[in-house]
Each structure stands twice: as C-alpha cells, then as structure tokens.
Short mmCIF file of C-alpha atoms in Angstrom, two decimals:
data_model
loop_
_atom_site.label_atom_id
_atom_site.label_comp_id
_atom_site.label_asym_id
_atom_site.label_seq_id
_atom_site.Cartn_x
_atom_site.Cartn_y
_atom_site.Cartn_z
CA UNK A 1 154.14 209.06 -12.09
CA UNK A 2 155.18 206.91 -10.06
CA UNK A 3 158.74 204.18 -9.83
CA UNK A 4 157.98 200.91 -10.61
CA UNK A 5 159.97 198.01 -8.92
CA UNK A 6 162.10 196.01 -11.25
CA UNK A 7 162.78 191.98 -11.92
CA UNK A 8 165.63 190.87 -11.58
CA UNK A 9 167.49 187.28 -12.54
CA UNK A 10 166.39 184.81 -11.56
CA UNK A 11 162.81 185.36 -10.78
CA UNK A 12 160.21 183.31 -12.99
CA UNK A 13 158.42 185.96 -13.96
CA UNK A 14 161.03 187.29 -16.08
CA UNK A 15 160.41 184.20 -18.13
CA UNK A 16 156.94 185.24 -19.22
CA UNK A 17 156.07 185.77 -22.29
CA UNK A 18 154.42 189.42 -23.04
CA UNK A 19 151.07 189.85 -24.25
CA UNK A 20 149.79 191.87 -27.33
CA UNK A 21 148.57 195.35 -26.34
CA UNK A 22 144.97 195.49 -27.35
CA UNK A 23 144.06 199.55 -27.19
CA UNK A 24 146.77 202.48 -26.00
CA UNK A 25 144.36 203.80 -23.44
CA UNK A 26 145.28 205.98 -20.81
CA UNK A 27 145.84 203.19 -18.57
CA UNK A 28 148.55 202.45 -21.27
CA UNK A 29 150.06 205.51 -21.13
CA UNK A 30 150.16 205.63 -17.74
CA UNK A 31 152.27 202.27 -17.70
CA UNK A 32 154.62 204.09 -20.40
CA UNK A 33 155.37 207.14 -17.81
CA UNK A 34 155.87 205.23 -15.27
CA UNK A 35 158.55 202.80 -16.95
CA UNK A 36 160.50 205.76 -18.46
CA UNK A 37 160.67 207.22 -14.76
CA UNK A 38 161.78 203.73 -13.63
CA UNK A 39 164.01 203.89 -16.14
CA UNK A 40 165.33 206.88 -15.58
CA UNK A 41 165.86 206.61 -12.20
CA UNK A 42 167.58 203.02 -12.46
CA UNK A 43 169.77 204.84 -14.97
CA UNK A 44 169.24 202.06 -17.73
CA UNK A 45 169.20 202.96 -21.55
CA UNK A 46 165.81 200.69 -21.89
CA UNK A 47 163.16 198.54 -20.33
CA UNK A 48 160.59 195.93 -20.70
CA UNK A 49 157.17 195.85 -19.56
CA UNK A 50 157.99 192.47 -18.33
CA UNK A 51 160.82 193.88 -16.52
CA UNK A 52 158.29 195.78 -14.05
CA UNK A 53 156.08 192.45 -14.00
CA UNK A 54 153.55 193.74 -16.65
CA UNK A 55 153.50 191.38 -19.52
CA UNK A 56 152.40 193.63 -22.37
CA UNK A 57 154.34 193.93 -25.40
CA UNK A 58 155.55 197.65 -24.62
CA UNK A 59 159.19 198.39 -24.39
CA UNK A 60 160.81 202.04 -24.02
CA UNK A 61 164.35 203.51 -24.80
CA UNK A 62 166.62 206.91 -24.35
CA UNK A 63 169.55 206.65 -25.39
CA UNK A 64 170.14 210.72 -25.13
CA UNK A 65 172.87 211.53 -22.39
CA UNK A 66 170.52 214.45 -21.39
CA UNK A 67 167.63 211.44 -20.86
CA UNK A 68 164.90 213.62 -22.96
CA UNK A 69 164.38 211.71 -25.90
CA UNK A 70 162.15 208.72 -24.93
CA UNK A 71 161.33 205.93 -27.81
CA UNK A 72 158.29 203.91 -27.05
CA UNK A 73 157.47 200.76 -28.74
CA UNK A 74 154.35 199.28 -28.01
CA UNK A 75 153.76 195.66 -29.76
CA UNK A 76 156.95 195.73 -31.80
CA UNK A 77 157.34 193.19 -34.53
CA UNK A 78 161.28 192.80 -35.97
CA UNK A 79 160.59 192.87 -40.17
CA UNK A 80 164.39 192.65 -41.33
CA UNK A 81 167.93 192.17 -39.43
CA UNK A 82 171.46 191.94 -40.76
CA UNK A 83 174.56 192.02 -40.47
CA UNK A 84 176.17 190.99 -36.44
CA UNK A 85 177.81 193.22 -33.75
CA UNK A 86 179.10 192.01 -30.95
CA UNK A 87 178.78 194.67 -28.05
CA UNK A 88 179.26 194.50 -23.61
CA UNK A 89 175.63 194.17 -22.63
CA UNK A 90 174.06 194.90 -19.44
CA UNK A 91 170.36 195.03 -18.14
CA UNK A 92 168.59 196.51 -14.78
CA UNK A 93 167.25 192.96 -14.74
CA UNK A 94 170.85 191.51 -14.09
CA UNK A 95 172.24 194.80 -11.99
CA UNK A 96 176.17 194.17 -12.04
CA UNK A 97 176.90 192.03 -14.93
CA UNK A 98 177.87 193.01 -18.41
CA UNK A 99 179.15 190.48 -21.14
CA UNK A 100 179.38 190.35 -24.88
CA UNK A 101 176.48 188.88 -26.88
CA UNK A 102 175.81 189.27 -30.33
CA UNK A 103 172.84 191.04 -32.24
CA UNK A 104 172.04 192.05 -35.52
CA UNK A 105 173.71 195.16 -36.43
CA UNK A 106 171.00 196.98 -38.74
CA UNK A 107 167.42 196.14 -37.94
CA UNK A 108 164.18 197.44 -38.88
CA UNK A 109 160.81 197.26 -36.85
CA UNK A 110 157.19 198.08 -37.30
CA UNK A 111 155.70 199.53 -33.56
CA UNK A 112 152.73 201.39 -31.88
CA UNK A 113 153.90 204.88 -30.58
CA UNK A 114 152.78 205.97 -26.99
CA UNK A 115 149.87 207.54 -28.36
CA UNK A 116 148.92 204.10 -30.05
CA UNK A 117 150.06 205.69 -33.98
CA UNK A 118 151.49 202.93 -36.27
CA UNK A 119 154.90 203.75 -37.30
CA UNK A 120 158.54 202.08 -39.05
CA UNK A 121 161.91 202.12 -37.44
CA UNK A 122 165.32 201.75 -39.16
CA UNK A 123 167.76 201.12 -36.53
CA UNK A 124 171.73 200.49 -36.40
CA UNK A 125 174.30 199.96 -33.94
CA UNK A 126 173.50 200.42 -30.21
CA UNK A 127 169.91 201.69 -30.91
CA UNK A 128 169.33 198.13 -32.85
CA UNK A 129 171.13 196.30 -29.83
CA UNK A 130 168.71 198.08 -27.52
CA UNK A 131 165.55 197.37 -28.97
CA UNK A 132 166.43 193.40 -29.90
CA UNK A 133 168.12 193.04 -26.01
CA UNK A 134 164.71 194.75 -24.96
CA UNK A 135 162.26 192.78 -27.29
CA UNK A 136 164.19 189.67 -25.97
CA UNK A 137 162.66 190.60 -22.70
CA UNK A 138 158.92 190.28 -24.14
CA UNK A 139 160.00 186.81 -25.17
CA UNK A 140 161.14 186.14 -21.93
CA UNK A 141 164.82 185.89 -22.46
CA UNK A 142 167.64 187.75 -20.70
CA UNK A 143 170.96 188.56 -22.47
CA UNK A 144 172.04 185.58 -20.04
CA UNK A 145 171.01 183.19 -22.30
CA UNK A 146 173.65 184.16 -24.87
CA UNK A 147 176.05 182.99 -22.34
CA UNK A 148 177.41 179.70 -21.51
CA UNK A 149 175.80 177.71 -19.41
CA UNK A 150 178.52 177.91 -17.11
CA UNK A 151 178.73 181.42 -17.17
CA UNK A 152 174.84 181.90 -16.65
CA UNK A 153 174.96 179.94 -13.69
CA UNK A 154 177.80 182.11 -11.65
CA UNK A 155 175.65 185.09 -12.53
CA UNK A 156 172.62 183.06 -11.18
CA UNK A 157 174.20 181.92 -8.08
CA UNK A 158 175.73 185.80 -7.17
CA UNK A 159 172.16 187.04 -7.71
CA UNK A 160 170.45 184.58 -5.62
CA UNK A 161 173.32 185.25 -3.09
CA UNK A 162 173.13 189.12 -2.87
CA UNK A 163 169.24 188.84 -2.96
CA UNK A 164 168.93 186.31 0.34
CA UNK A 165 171.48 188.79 2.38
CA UNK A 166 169.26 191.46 1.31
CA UNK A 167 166.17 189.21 2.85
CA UNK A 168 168.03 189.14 5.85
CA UNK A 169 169.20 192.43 6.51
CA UNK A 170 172.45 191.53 6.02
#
C-alpha cells in the first residue's frame, strides 16, 4: 500500500467531476487500499477518489475510533434523503477549516462494495453527513460551497497563502 498525496482547496482538479467505475479489478482495489491508508494516516473520517486526483466514483469511510471498520462505496447513487442536520464540517481537502453546513439527516444509497458486490445503505446522522460531504466530492464540490461567498473566499485566500510559503521554504 502505499500514501497517496491529497488535493487540497483551491486546486482545479478538485472541481472534476468523477467518472463511473466500469469493473472492480484489482487495479480497483488497489486504489481502495491505498485511499483508506491515506486516510488513515491524514486522520480524516472519509475520502474521495477525486481527493487523491483519481476521478472514479469510489469514496471510503471509518468512522470507528479504533480505524478498523472501513466502508467502501464504489459508484454510489443517493435513492432517498430527509429530514436536515446541521453539523461543524471539515475535510483533508480544506486542512484547518471547519464550519456548519447542512445535509440531509437520514439518507439511503445503493453502492458497489470493494469487491465490486451490489449492496443498500440506510444511513443517519454523521454516517449520512459523511457519505453526502464525500459524494459531494465526486461532483466536484467542497463543503466550501455551502458557505458564503465571503466566507469561501478567506478560506481560499489562507490556503493559497500557506501553500506559496510552503513553495518557498518558508
């Protein structure tokens, strides 16, 4: 396995809109280890394929505190969502930032496993927050763009900043 580096705000890329996976091959499940490790060691809750600059429609979650029990959605569609919760949001694509957007509070989604199996998720609270902020991603939105515009742009302009003093070695 291997890390994988991660996006973040506001590279174009992020922007991209995911592609349909076509077979869960071993390349596939390759892609699925390594984002879980990247995961992991970013110490995020979930992450995108487009996060990692792969722009398949594969997304995976843990929201265990002992990090051992991975959910892996490959091509997931949202069937039903109700209800609204308004929670503090964050994202390894935005490192630093956390504000409060609102989601549906009870969703339920159709998804490939990481073995390629068809199966049906019923989801509520943060797990349903997770897997809309995360599907957002393979739409190319960030949580961000709940925001005002003002507010998007100080996040923007903070990024931008810390990432040119990292350019220079500052």
């Amino acid at each position: 396995m291997s890390i994988l580096t991660i996006l973040e705000f506001p590279d174009d890329r992020l922007r991209k809109k995911a592609v349909a996976v076509k077979t869960v091959d071993d390349k596939i499940k390759k892609l699925i280890k390594d984002m879980l490790e990247t995961m992991y060691q970013a110490k995020g809750v979930g992450l995108a394929a487009t996060q990692v600059n792969v722009h398949q429609r594969i997304i995976v979650i843990d929201l265990s505190e002992e990090k051992n029990a991975p959910l892996c959605l490959v091509n997931p569609e949202l069937i039903e969502k109700d209800g609204i919760k308004e929670s503090e949001e964050g994202c390894l694509s935005v490192p630093g930032f956390y504000e409060r957007v609102k989601r549906g509070e009870h969703i339920r989604v159709k998804a490939l496993d990481k073995e390629g199996v068809p199966f049906a998720l019923e989801a509520h609270d943060l797990l349903a927050v997770c897997i809309q902020h995360e599907m957002d991603h393979l739409e190319g939105k960030l949580f961000v763009d709940y925001l005002s515009s003002l507010k998007r742009q100080r996040i923007k302009t903070k990024l931008e900043k810390i990432h040119r003093m990292e350019k220079s070695g500052a």
